[in-house]
Short mmCIF file of C-alpha atoms in Angstrom, two decimals:
data_model
loop_
_atom_site.label_atom_id
_atom_site.label_comp_id
_atom_site.label_asym_id
_atom_site.label_seq_id
_atom_site.Cartn_x
_atom_site.Cartn_y
_atom_site.Cartn_z
CA MET Y 1 -1.44 -15.52 35.03
CA ILE Y 2 -1.29 -16.20 38.75
CA ASN Y 3 -1.75 -13.27 41.07
CA ILE Y 4 1.87 -12.59 41.97
CA PRO Y 5 1.38 -8.84 42.50
CA LYS Y 6 -0.50 -7.97 45.65
CA LEU Y 7 -1.77 -4.41 45.77
CA LEU Y 8 -3.46 -5.11 49.05
CA ILE Y 9 -0.51 -5.17 51.44
CA PRO Y 10 -1.70 -5.07 55.03
CA ALA Y 11 1.33 -3.26 56.42
CA VAL Y 12 1.01 -0.53 53.83
CA ILE Y 13 -2.74 -0.19 53.68
CA LEU Y 14 -3.20 -0.30 57.43
CA ALA Y 15 -0.57 2.37 57.98
CA ALA Y 16 -2.90 4.79 56.27
CA VAL Y 17 -5.57 4.43 58.98
CA PHE Y 18 -3.31 5.16 61.95
CA TYR Y 19 -4.49 7.93 64.24
CA SER Y 20 -1.88 10.11 65.84
CA GLY Y 21 -2.63 10.46 69.52
CA LYS Y 22 0.68 12.15 70.15
CA VAL Y 23 0.51 14.51 73.09
CA GLY Y 24 4.17 14.74 73.97
CA ASN Y 25 7.59 13.81 72.67
CA ALA Y 26 8.44 10.45 74.19
CA GLN Y 27 11.35 8.91 72.28
CA SER Y 28 12.66 6.05 74.39
CA GLN Y 29 12.13 2.49 73.21
CA HIS Y 30 12.55 1.34 76.84
CA ILE Y 31 9.23 1.96 78.51
CA PRO Y 32 9.29 2.64 82.28
CA GLN Y 33 6.52 1.53 84.58
CA ASN Y 34 3.69 3.73 85.87
CA LEU Y 35 3.41 5.95 82.82
CA SER Y 36 0.72 8.60 82.62
CA TYR Y 37 -2.16 8.33 80.16
CA GLU Y 38 -0.46 10.77 77.81
CA ALA Y 39 2.92 9.04 78.05
CA LEU Y 40 1.34 5.64 77.39
CA ILE Y 41 -0.20 6.94 74.18
CA ASP Y 42 3.06 8.52 73.09
CA SER Y 43 5.03 5.37 73.85
CA ALA Y 44 2.48 3.17 72.08
CA GLU Y 45 2.70 5.32 68.98
CA ASN Y 46 6.50 5.10 69.04
CA LEU Y 47 6.25 1.32 69.26
CA THR Y 48 3.97 1.17 66.21
CA HIS Y 49 6.65 3.01 64.24
CA LEU Y 50 8.96 0.13 65.18
CA ASN Y 51 6.31 -2.44 64.15
CA LEU Y 52 6.09 -3.65 67.76
CA TRP Y 53 2.36 -4.16 67.53
CA SER Y 54 1.82 -6.46 70.52
CA GLU Y 55 3.69 -4.14 72.84
CA ALA Y 56 1.80 -1.13 71.50
CA SER Y 57 -1.51 -2.95 72.02
CA GLU Y 58 -0.73 -3.47 75.68
CA LEU Y 59 0.10 0.19 76.20
CA TYR Y 60 -3.10 1.31 74.49
CA ARG Y 61 -5.03 -1.05 76.77
CA GLN Y 62 -3.28 0.43 79.81
CA ALA Y 63 -4.15 3.94 78.65
CA LEU Y 64 -7.81 2.99 78.24
CA ARG Y 65 -7.87 1.50 81.75
CA ILE Y 66 -6.30 4.61 83.28
CA ASN Y 67 -8.68 7.08 81.62
CA PRO Y 68 -11.77 5.29 80.29
CA ALA Y 69 -13.68 8.54 79.83
CA SER Y 70 -11.13 10.43 77.74
CA PRO Y 71 -12.69 12.19 74.72
CA ILE Y 72 -9.91 10.86 72.45
CA ASN Y 73 -10.50 7.22 73.37
CA SER Y 74 -12.34 6.57 70.11
CA LYS Y 75 -9.04 7.16 68.36
CA ILE Y 76 -7.20 5.00 70.90
CA PHE Y 77 -9.64 2.14 70.30
CA ALA Y 78 -9.12 2.60 66.54
CA ASN Y 79 -5.36 2.40 66.99
CA LEU Y 80 -5.80 -0.66 69.15
CA GLY Y 81 -7.82 -2.21 66.32
CA LEU Y 82 -4.97 -1.48 63.94
CA CYS Y 83 -2.41 -3.09 66.26
CA LEU Y 84 -4.58 -6.16 66.80
CA THR Y 85 -5.04 -6.53 63.06
CA HIS Y 86 -1.29 -6.51 62.56
CA THR Y 87 -0.93 -9.31 65.11
CA GLY Y 88 -3.68 -11.38 63.47
CA ASN Y 89 -6.27 -10.91 66.22
CA TYR Y 90 -8.99 -9.93 63.80
CA ASP Y 91 -12.06 -10.51 65.96
CA GLU Y 92 -10.61 -8.47 68.83
CA ALA Y 93 -9.63 -5.79 66.34
CA LEU Y 94 -13.18 -5.60 65.02
CA GLU Y 95 -14.49 -5.27 68.58
CA ALA Y 96 -12.11 -2.36 69.15
CA TYR Y 97 -13.26 -0.66 65.96
CA ASP Y 98 -16.91 -1.17 66.93
CA ILE Y 99 -16.32 0.56 70.28
CA ALA Y 100 -14.61 3.43 68.45
CA LEU Y 101 -17.57 3.68 66.06
CA VAL Y 102 -20.04 3.95 68.96
CA LYS Y 103 -18.30 7.21 69.81
CA GLU Y 104 -17.68 8.33 66.21
CA PRO Y 105 -20.19 6.53 63.97
CA ASN Y 106 -19.53 8.83 61.01
CA SER Y 107 -15.74 8.62 61.00
CA ALA Y 108 -14.63 7.64 57.51
CA SER Y 109 -11.17 6.82 58.85
CA ILE Y 110 -12.42 4.43 61.52
CA LEU Y 111 -14.84 2.81 59.08
CA SER Y 112 -11.93 2.40 56.65
CA GLY Y 113 -9.84 0.75 59.34
CA LYS Y 114 -12.61 -1.71 60.12
CA GLY Y 115 -13.04 -2.38 56.40
CA ALA Y 116 -9.33 -3.11 56.07
CA THR Y 117 -9.49 -5.64 58.90
CA LEU Y 118 -12.53 -7.35 57.41
CA LEU Y 119 -10.81 -7.54 54.04
CA ILE Y 120 -7.63 -9.03 55.49
CA LYS Y 121 -9.76 -11.48 57.47
CA GLY Y 122 -11.36 -12.56 54.20
CA ASP Y 123 -14.89 -11.24 54.79
CA ILE Y 124 -15.14 -9.51 51.42
CA THR Y 125 -18.89 -8.82 51.54
CA SER Y 126 -18.79 -7.14 54.96
CA ALA Y 127 -15.64 -5.22 53.99
CA ARG Y 128 -17.34 -3.86 50.89
CA MET Y 129 -20.37 -2.71 52.89
CA ILE Y 130 -18.28 -0.95 55.53
CA LEU Y 131 -16.07 0.72 52.94
CA GLU Y 132 -19.13 1.95 51.08
CA GLU Y 133 -20.34 3.44 54.37
CA ALA Y 134 -16.99 5.21 54.69
CA LEU Y 135 -17.27 6.57 51.13
CA ALA Y 136 -20.82 7.76 51.83
CA VAL Y 137 -19.36 9.87 54.64
CA ASP Y 138 -16.32 11.03 52.63
CA SER Y 139 -16.27 10.22 48.93
CA LEU Y 140 -12.52 10.88 48.80
CA ALA Y 141 -11.47 8.89 51.88
CA PRO Y 142 -8.14 7.55 50.56
CA THR Y 143 -7.94 4.24 52.39
CA ALA Y 144 -11.57 3.43 51.59
CA LEU Y 145 -11.01 4.22 47.91
CA ARG Y 146 -7.88 2.04 47.76
CA LEU Y 147 -9.56 -0.92 49.43
CA HIS Y 148 -12.90 -0.58 47.66
CA GLY Y 149 -11.08 -0.30 44.35
CA GLN Y 150 -9.14 -3.44 45.18
CA ILE Y 151 -12.34 -5.34 45.98
CA MET Y 152 -13.91 -4.17 42.71
CA LEU Y 153 -10.80 -5.34 40.88
CA MET Y 154 -10.99 -8.74 42.60
CA GLU Y 155 -14.64 -9.01 41.56
CA ASN Y 156 -13.85 -8.02 37.95
CA ASN Y 157 -15.85 -4.81 38.25
CA HIS Y 158 -13.24 -2.90 36.30
CA GLN Y 159 -15.28 0.23 35.69
CA ILE Y 160 -15.88 0.97 39.37
CA ALA Y 161 -12.33 -0.06 40.28
CA GLU Y 162 -10.91 2.40 37.77
CA SER Y 163 -13.27 5.09 39.04
CA ASP Y 164 -12.08 4.55 42.63
CA PHE Y 165 -8.40 4.69 41.71
CA SER Y 166 -8.92 7.68 39.40
CA ARG Y 167 -10.61 9.61 42.21
CA LEU Y 168 -7.58 8.85 44.34
CA THR Y 169 -5.15 10.30 41.83
CA LYS Y 170 -7.33 13.34 41.13
CA ALA Y 171 -7.60 14.12 44.84
CA ASP Y 172 -3.89 13.47 45.37
CA PRO Y 173 -1.68 13.13 42.29
CA ALA Y 174 1.11 11.89 44.59
CA ASP Y 175 -0.91 8.85 45.69
CA ALA Y 176 1.14 5.97 44.32
CA TRP Y 177 -1.59 3.42 45.04
CA GLY Y 178 -4.01 5.29 42.80
CA HIS Y 179 -1.67 5.08 39.80
CA ALA Y 180 -0.83 1.45 40.54
CA GLY Y 181 -4.52 0.64 40.91
CA ILE Y 182 -5.35 2.09 37.50
CA ALA Y 183 -2.43 0.09 36.10
CA GLU Y 184 -3.84 -3.11 37.63
CA VAL Y 185 -7.17 -2.38 35.97
CA LYS Y 186 -5.32 -2.02 32.65
CA MET Y 187 -3.66 -5.39 33.34
CA ALA Y 188 -7.04 -6.99 34.04
CA ARG Y 189 -8.24 -5.66 30.67
CA ASN Y 190 -5.15 -7.06 28.93
CA LEU Y 191 -3.90 -3.53 28.19
CA TYR Y 192 -0.41 -4.39 29.34
CA GLN Y 193 1.49 -1.73 27.42
CA GLU Y 194 -0.77 1.00 28.85
CA ALA Y 195 -0.14 -0.33 32.36
CA ILE Y 196 3.66 0.00 32.22
CA PRO Y 197 3.99 3.81 32.44
CA LEU Y 198 1.45 3.86 35.26
CA PHE Y 199 3.56 1.43 37.29
CA VAL Y 200 6.63 3.54 36.48
CA LYS Y 201 4.79 6.60 37.83
CA ALA Y 202 3.77 4.72 40.98
CA LEU Y 203 7.38 3.68 41.57
CA GLN Y 204 8.56 7.25 41.15
CA LEU Y 205 6.21 8.18 43.96
CA GLN Y 206 6.79 5.19 46.26
CA GLU Y 207 9.14 2.23 46.23
CA SER Y 208 7.26 -1.06 46.33
CA SER Y 209 8.23 -4.60 45.39
CA ASP Y 210 4.60 -5.18 44.44
CA PHE Y 211 4.60 -2.33 41.94
CA ARG Y 212 7.81 -3.75 40.47
CA LEU Y 213 6.36 -7.25 40.20
CA SER Y 214 3.28 -5.97 38.38
CA MET Y 215 5.32 -3.73 36.10
CA ILE Y 216 7.62 -6.59 35.10
CA ALA Y 217 4.62 -8.86 34.50
CA ALA Y 218 3.18 -6.19 32.19
CA MET Y 219 6.50 -5.94 30.34
CA LEU Y 220 6.62 -9.69 29.83
CA LYS Y 221 3.01 -9.83 28.71
CA SER Y 222 3.60 -7.04 26.17
CA ASN Y 223 6.84 -8.68 24.96
CA HIS Y 224 9.11 -5.85 26.13
CA LEU Y 225 11.75 -8.41 27.03
CA ALA Y 226 14.78 -6.11 27.19
CA ASP Y 227 12.91 -3.75 29.51
CA ALA Y 228 11.78 -6.70 31.61
CA GLU Y 229 15.34 -8.02 31.92
CA LYS Y 230 16.58 -4.60 33.07
CA ALA Y 231 13.68 -4.18 35.50
CA ILE Y 232 14.27 -7.63 37.02
CA ARG Y 233 17.96 -6.86 37.46
CA GLU Y 234 17.14 -3.59 39.20
CA ALA Y 235 14.51 -5.27 41.39
CA LEU Y 236 16.87 -8.04 42.51
CA ALA Y 237 19.45 -5.43 43.49
CA ILE Y 238 16.85 -4.11 45.96
CA TYR Y 239 15.05 -7.37 46.86
CA PRO Y 240 17.64 -10.16 46.43
CA GLN Y 241 15.63 -12.62 48.54
CA GLN Y 242 12.18 -12.15 47.03
CA GLY Y 243 11.36 -15.34 45.20
CA GLU Y 244 8.74 -13.91 42.84
CA PHE Y 245 11.38 -11.93 40.96
CA TYR Y 246 13.30 -15.15 40.26
CA LEU Y 247 10.06 -16.68 39.03
CA LEU Y 248 9.56 -13.80 36.63
CA ARG Y 249 13.16 -14.13 35.46
CA ALA Y 250 12.57 -17.86 34.93
CA LEU Y 251 9.64 -16.91 32.71
CA LEU Y 252 11.87 -14.50 30.81
CA HIS Y 253 14.42 -17.29 30.29
CA LYS Y 254 11.67 -19.62 29.11
CA THR Y 255 10.51 -17.04 26.59
CA LEU Y 256 14.09 -16.76 25.30
CA HIS Y 257 14.48 -20.57 25.25
CA GLN Y 258 17.24 -20.38 27.89
CA ASN Y 259 16.24 -23.59 29.62
CA ARG Y 260 19.30 -24.02 31.83
CA ASP Y 261 18.95 -20.50 33.24
CA MET Y 262 15.22 -21.05 33.67
CA GLU Y 263 15.81 -24.15 35.80
CA LEU Y 264 18.34 -22.29 37.94
CA ASP Y 265 15.93 -19.44 38.61
CA LYS Y 266 13.17 -21.92 39.44
CA LYS Y 267 15.47 -23.27 42.17
CA TYR Y 268 16.13 -19.75 43.47
CA ALA Y 269 12.40 -19.04 43.51
CA VAL Y 270 11.79 -22.15 45.63
CA GLU Y 271 14.71 -21.29 47.90
CA TYR Y 272 13.17 -17.88 48.54
CA GLY Y 273 9.71 -19.09 49.36
CA VAL Y 274 7.67 -19.64 46.20
CA ASP Y 275 5.62 -22.84 46.18
CA PRO Y 276 6.99 -25.26 43.51
CA GLN Y 277 3.46 -26.05 42.33
CA ILE Y 278 2.78 -22.36 41.78
CA ILE Y 279 6.03 -22.08 39.81
CA GLU Y 280 5.08 -24.92 37.48
CA ARG Y 281 1.51 -23.71 37.07
CA TYR Y 282 2.70 -20.18 36.32
CA LEU Y 283 5.34 -21.17 33.81
CA ASN Y 284 3.04 -23.65 32.10
CA SER Y 285 0.41 -20.95 31.63
CA TYR Y 286 2.64 -19.28 29.02
#
């Protein structure tokens, strides 16, 4: 089966490593000129909540220029690294994290942020090393456990992956990513029926199209076709323009020998961004 579900979602994972530098209560989206150091930090944080990462980066840079000796600048550099990662400037982001780590070399959160950037950049080996440093500092660092578990899953090291995700859920039973991670390990071990309730639990804790995709894939794999049909219908009511759900429905139609409906959903999947070659490869794998 192709890897339709994506537990590693940059916007979600990276949000977990944001440092609040809030020192006031700035609310305006329209930023005046000549802001103080404190107001720049507040305004930058507000912009990150609006996903205006480039604008937030510039304000963090301005704050660092105004007060280069501030004791909280390690956190500002870490936030800058986060913003730069979101805009795809990975090398600059890593430089920002490295400066932050000079000031706080044993910060599990900053190490986790750097690990996330390395992972998104595609440097799996370096990401693993940095995340293991973070876990050596704090064995329950949530972002490090999520990302390290994901790497272990990618490398088919299911035992360590399950251990990482289990530690997440034990430390915080409300951590949706921990439950979903264990479910993904079950999927990798072909224990599809065992994965379904774990995805249901994750969805009860946090809405996620990725959890839904994985849950539906598990339902199809375990031949729970009626449940899969209902889950797809519910998912499309929330995500009507996400092509992967149409692909999964096409697979459902294929399983039920509903060829005309399958072809229609293949067209919808293409219309909403799924590569036609991936569609054919996926459907032909069943």
